mmCIF file of C-alpha atoms and ligand atoms in Angstrom:
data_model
loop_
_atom_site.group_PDB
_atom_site.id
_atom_site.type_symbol
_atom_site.label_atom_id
_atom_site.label_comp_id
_atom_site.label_asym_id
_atom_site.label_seq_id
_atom_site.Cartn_x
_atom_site.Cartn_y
_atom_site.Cartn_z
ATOM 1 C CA UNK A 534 15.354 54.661 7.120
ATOM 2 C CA UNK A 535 13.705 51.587 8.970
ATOM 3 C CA UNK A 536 14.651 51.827 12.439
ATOM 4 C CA UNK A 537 14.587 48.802 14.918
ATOM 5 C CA UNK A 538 14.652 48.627 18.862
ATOM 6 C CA UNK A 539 17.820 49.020 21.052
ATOM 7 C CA UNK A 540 17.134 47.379 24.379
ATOM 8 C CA UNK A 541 19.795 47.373 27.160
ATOM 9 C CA UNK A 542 20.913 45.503 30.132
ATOM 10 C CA UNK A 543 22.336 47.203 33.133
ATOM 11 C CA UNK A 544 22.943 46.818 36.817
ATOM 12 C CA UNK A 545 26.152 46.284 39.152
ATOM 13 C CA UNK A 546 28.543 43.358 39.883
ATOM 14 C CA UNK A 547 26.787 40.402 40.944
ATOM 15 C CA UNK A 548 23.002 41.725 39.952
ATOM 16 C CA UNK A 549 21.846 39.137 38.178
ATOM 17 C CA UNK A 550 21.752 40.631 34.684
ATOM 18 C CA UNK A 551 23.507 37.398 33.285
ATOM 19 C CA UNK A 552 20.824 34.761 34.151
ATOM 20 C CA UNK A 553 18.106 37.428 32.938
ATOM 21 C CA UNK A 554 20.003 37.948 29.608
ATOM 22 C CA UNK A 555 19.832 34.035 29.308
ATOM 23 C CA UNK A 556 16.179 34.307 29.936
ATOM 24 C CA UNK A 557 15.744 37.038 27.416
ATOM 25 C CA UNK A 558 17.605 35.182 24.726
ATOM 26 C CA UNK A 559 15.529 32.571 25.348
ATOM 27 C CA UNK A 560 12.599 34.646 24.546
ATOM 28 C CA UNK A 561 13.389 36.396 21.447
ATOM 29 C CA UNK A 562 14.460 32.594 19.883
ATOM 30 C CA UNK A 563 11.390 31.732 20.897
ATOM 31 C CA UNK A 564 9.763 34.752 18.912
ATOM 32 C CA UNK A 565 11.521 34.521 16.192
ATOM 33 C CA UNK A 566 12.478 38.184 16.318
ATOM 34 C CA UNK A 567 15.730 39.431 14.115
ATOM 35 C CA UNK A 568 17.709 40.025 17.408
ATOM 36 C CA UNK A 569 21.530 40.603 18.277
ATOM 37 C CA UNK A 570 23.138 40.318 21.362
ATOM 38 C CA UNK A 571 26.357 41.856 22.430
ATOM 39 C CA UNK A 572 28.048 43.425 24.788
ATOM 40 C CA UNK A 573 30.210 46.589 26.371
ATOM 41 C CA UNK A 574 33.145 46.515 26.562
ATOM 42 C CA UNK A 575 33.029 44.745 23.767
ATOM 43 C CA UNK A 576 30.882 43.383 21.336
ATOM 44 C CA UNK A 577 33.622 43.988 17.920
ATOM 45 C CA UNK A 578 37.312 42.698 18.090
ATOM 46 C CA UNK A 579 38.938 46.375 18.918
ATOM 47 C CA UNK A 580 36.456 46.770 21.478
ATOM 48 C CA UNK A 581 37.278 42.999 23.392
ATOM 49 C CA UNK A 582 40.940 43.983 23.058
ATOM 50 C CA UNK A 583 40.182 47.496 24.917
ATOM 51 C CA UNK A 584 37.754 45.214 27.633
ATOM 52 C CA UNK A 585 40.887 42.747 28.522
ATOM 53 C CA UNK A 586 42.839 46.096 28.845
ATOM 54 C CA UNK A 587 40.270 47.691 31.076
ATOM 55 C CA UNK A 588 39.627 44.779 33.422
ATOM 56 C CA UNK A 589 42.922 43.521 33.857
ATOM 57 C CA UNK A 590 43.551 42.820 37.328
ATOM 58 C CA UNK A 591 47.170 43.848 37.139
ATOM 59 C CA UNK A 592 46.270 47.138 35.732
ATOM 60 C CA UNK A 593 46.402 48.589 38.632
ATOM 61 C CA UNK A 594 48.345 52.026 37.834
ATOM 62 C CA UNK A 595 45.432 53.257 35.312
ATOM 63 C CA UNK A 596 43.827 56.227 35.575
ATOM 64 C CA UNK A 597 40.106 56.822 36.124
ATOM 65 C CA UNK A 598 39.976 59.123 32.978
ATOM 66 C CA UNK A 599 42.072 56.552 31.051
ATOM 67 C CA UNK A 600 39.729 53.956 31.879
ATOM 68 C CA UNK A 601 36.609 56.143 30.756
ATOM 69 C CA UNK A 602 38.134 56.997 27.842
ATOM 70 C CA UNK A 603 38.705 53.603 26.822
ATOM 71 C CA UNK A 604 34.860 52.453 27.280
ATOM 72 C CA UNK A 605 33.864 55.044 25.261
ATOM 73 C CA UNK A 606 36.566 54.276 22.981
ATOM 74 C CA UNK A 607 35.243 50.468 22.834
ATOM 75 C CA UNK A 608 31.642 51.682 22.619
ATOM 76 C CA UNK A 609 31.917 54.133 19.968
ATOM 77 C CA UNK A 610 33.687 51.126 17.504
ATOM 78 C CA UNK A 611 30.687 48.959 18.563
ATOM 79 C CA UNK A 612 28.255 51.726 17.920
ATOM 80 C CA UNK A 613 30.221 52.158 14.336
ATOM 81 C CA UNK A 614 30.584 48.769 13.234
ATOM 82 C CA UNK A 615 27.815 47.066 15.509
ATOM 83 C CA UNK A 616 25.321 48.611 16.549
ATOM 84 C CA UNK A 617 24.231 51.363 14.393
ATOM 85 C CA UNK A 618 24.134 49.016 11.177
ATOM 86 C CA UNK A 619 21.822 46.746 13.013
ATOM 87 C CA UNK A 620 19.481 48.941 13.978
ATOM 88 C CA UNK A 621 19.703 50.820 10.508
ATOM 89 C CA UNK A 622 18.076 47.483 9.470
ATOM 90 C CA UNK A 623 15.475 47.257 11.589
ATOM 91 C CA UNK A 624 17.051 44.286 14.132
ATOM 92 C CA UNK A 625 16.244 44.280 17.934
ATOM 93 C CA UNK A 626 19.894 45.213 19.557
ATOM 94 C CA UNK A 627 20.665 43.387 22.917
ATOM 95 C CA UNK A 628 23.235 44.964 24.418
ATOM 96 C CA UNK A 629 24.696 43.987 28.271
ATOM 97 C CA UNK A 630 25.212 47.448 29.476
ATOM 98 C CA UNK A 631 25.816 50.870 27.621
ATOM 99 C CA UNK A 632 26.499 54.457 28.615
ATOM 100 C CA UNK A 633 24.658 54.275 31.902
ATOM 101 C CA UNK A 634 27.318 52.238 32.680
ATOM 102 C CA UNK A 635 30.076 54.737 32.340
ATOM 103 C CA UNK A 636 27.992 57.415 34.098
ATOM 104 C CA UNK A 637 27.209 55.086 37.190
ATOM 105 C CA UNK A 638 30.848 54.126 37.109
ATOM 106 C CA UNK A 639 33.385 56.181 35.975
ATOM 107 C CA UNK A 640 31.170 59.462 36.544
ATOM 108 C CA UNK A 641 30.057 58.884 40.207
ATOM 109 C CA UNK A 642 32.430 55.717 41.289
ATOM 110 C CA UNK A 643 35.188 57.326 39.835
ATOM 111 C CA UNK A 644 33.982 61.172 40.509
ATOM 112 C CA UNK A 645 34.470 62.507 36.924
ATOM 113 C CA UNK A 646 31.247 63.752 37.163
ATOM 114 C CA UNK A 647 29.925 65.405 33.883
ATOM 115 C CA UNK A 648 32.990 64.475 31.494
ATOM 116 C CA UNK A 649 31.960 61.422 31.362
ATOM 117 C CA UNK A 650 28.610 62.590 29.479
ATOM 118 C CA UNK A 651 30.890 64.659 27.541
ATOM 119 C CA UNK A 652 33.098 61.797 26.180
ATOM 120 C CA UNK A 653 30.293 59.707 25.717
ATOM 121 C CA UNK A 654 28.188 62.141 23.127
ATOM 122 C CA UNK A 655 31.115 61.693 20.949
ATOM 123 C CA UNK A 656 31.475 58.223 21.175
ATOM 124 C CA UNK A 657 27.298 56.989 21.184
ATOM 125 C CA UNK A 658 26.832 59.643 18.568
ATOM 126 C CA UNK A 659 22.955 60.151 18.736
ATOM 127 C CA UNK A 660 22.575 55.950 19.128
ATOM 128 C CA UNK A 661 20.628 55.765 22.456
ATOM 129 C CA UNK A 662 18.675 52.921 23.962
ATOM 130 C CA UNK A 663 14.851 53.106 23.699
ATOM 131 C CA UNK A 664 14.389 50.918 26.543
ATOM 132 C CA UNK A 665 16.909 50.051 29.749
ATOM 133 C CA UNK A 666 16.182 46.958 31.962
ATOM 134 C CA UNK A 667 18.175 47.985 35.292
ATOM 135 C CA UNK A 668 18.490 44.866 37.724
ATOM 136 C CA UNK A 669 18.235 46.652 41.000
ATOM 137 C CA UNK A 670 19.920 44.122 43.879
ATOM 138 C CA UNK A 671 21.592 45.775 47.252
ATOM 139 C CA UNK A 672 25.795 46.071 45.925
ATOM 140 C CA UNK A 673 26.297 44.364 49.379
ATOM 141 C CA UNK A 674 24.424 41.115 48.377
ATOM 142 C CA UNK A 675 25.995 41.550 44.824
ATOM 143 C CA UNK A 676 29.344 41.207 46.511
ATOM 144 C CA UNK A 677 28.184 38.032 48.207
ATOM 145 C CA UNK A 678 27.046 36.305 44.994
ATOM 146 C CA UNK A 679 30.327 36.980 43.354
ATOM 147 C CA UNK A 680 32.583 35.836 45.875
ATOM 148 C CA UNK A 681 32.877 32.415 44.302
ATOM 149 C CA UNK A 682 34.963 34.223 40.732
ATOM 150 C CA UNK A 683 37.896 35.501 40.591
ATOM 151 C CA UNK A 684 37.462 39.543 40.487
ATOM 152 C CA UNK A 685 38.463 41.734 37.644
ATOM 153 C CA UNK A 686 39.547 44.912 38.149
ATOM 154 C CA UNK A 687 36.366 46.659 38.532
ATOM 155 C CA UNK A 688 34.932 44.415 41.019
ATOM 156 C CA UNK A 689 37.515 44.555 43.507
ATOM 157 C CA UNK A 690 36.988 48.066 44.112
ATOM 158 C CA UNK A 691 35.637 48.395 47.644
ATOM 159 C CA UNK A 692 32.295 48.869 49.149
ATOM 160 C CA UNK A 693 32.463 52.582 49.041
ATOM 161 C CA UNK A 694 32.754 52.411 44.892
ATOM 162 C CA UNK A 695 30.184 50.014 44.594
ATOM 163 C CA UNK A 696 27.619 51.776 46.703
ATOM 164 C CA UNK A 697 28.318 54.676 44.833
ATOM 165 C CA UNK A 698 27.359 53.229 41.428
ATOM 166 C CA UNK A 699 24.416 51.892 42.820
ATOM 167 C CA UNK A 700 23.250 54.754 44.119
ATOM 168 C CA UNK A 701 23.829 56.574 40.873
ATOM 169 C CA UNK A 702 21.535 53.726 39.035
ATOM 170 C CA UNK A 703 18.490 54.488 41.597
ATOM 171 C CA UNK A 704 19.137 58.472 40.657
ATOM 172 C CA UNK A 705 19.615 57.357 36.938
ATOM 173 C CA UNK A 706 15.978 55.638 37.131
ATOM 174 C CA UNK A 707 14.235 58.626 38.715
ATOM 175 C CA UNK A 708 15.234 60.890 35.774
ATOM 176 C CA UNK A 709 14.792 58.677 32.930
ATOM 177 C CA UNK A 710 11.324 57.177 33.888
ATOM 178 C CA UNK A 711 10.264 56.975 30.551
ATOM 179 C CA UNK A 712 13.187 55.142 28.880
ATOM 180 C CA UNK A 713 14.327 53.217 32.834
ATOM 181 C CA UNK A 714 12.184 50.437 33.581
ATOM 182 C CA UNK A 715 13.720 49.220 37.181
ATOM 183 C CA UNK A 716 13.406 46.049 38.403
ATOM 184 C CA UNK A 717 13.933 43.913 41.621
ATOM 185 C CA UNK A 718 16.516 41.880 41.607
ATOM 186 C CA UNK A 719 16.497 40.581 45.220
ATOM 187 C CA UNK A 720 14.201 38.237 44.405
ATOM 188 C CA UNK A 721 13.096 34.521 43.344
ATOM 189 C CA UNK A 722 15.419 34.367 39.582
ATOM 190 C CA UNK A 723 11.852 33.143 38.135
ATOM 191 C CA UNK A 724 9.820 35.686 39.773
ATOM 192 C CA UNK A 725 12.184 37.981 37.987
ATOM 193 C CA UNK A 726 11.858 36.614 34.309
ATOM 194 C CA UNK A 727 8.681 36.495 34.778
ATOM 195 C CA UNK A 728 8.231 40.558 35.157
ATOM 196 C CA UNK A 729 10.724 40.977 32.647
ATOM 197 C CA UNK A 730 9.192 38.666 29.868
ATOM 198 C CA UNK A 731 5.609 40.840 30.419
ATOM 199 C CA UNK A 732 7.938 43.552 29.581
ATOM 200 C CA UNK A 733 9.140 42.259 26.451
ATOM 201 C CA UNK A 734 6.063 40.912 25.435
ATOM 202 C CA UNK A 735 4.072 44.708 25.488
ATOM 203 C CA UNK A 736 7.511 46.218 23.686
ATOM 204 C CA UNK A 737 7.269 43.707 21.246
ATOM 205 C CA UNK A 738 3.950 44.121 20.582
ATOM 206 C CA UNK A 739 4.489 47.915 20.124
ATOM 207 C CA UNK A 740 7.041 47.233 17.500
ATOM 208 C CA UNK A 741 4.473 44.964 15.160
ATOM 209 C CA UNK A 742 5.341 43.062 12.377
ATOM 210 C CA UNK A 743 8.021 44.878 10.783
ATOM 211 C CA UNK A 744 10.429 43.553 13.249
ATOM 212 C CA UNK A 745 9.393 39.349 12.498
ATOM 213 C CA UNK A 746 10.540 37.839 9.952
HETATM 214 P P1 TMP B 417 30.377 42.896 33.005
HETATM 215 O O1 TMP B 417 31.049 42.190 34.150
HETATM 216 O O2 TMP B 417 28.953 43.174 33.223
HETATM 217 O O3 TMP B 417 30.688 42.264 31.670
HETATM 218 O O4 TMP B 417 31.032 44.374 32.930
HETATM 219 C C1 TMP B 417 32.374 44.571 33.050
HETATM 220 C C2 TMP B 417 32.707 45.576 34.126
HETATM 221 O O5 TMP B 417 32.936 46.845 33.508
HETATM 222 C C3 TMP B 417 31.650 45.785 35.192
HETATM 223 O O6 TMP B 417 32.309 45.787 36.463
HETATM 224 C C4 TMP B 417 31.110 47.167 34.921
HETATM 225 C C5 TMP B 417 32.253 47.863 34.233
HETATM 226 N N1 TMP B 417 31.886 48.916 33.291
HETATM 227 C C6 TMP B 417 32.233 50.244 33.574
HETATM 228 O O7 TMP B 417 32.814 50.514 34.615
HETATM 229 N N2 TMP B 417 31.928 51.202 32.661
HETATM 230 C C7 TMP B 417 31.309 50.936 31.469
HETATM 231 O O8 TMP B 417 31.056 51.845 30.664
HETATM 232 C C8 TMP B 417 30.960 49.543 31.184
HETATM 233 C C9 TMP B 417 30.283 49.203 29.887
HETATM 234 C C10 TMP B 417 31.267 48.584 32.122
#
């Protein structure tokens, strides 16, 4: 079975990941490279239902294992009807955020700890990414930059949360060197593509000319 390349996107509220996506789409048209780009939550119709659920500001009653269950509820119809196919062809898969995601917040923000690894086996069901851009920027100065939107219900959670998730992407990094590449985000948005694009460029070359069309 031809296999292609699942790249993700992560980092917290306000990190940047957004402008470098743009960047990165930017790339990959230029390439010509059989790419899709998507996202979690969401990425199918189920799954953008479950994300206006999730990040409802007026949600406020639900519980932190409700809310886990329903990203990996979201995530396991995108892996089904999204992501899996894709990459059963041989396409490049985009995806803004994935599992590390839940881990980072619903397993340390929210404390759940090692359920959430358990819930998400079942619901990525073998699919992992083979490479992880993480935008690394302080969750203080990621606060700052997102004071000008409204925030959902994720984002308002207070400092405590979000210095907890980013802590638990720095400790995600350090075990995953391999699959983790980190990256800088308190920096110059250009200096930033830059790094990434070099990056892309070596992965790309790795995956030859099976993956142009
Ligand atoms: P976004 O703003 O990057 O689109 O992500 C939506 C919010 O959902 C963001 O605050 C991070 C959060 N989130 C989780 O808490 N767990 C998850 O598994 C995912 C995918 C996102």
């Amino acid at each position: 079975m031809s296999k292609g390349l699942f790249i993700t996107v992560e980092g917290g509220d306000g990190s940047g990941k957004t402008t470098q996506l743009g960047y990165m789409k930017e790339f990959f048209a230029e390439r010509s490279v059989d790419v899709i780009f998507t996202r979690e939550p969401g990425g199918t119709a189920i799954g953008e239902k479950i994300r206006d659920m999730i990040l409802d500001p007026k949600n406020r009653e639900m519980g932190g294992m409700t809310e886990a269950l329903l990203y990996a509820a979201a995530r396991s119809q995108h892996v089904l009807q999204v992501i899996g196919p894709a990459l059963a062809e041989g396409k490049v898969v985009v995806c803004d955020r994935f599992v590390d995601s839940s881990i980072v917040y619903q397993g340390a923000g929210r404390g759940l700890g090692k359920a959430v690894s358990v819930i998400n086996d079942y619901a990525v069901d073998g699919v992992m990414p083979d490479v992880t851009f993480l935008f690394k920027l302080d969750p203080d100065e990621g606060r700052k930059r997102l004071r000008q939107k409204e925030p959902d219900r994720i984002e308002s959670e207070d400092r405590d949360f979000h210095r907890k998730v980013y802590d638990a992407y720095l400790d995600l990094e350090r075990s995953h060197p391999h699959r983790i590449i980190g990256i800088d985000g308190n920096r110059d948005p250009e200096e930033i593509r830059v790094e990434m694009i070099s990056y892309l460029d070596r992965l790309l070359d790795g995956y030859s000319e099976a993956l142009v069309k």
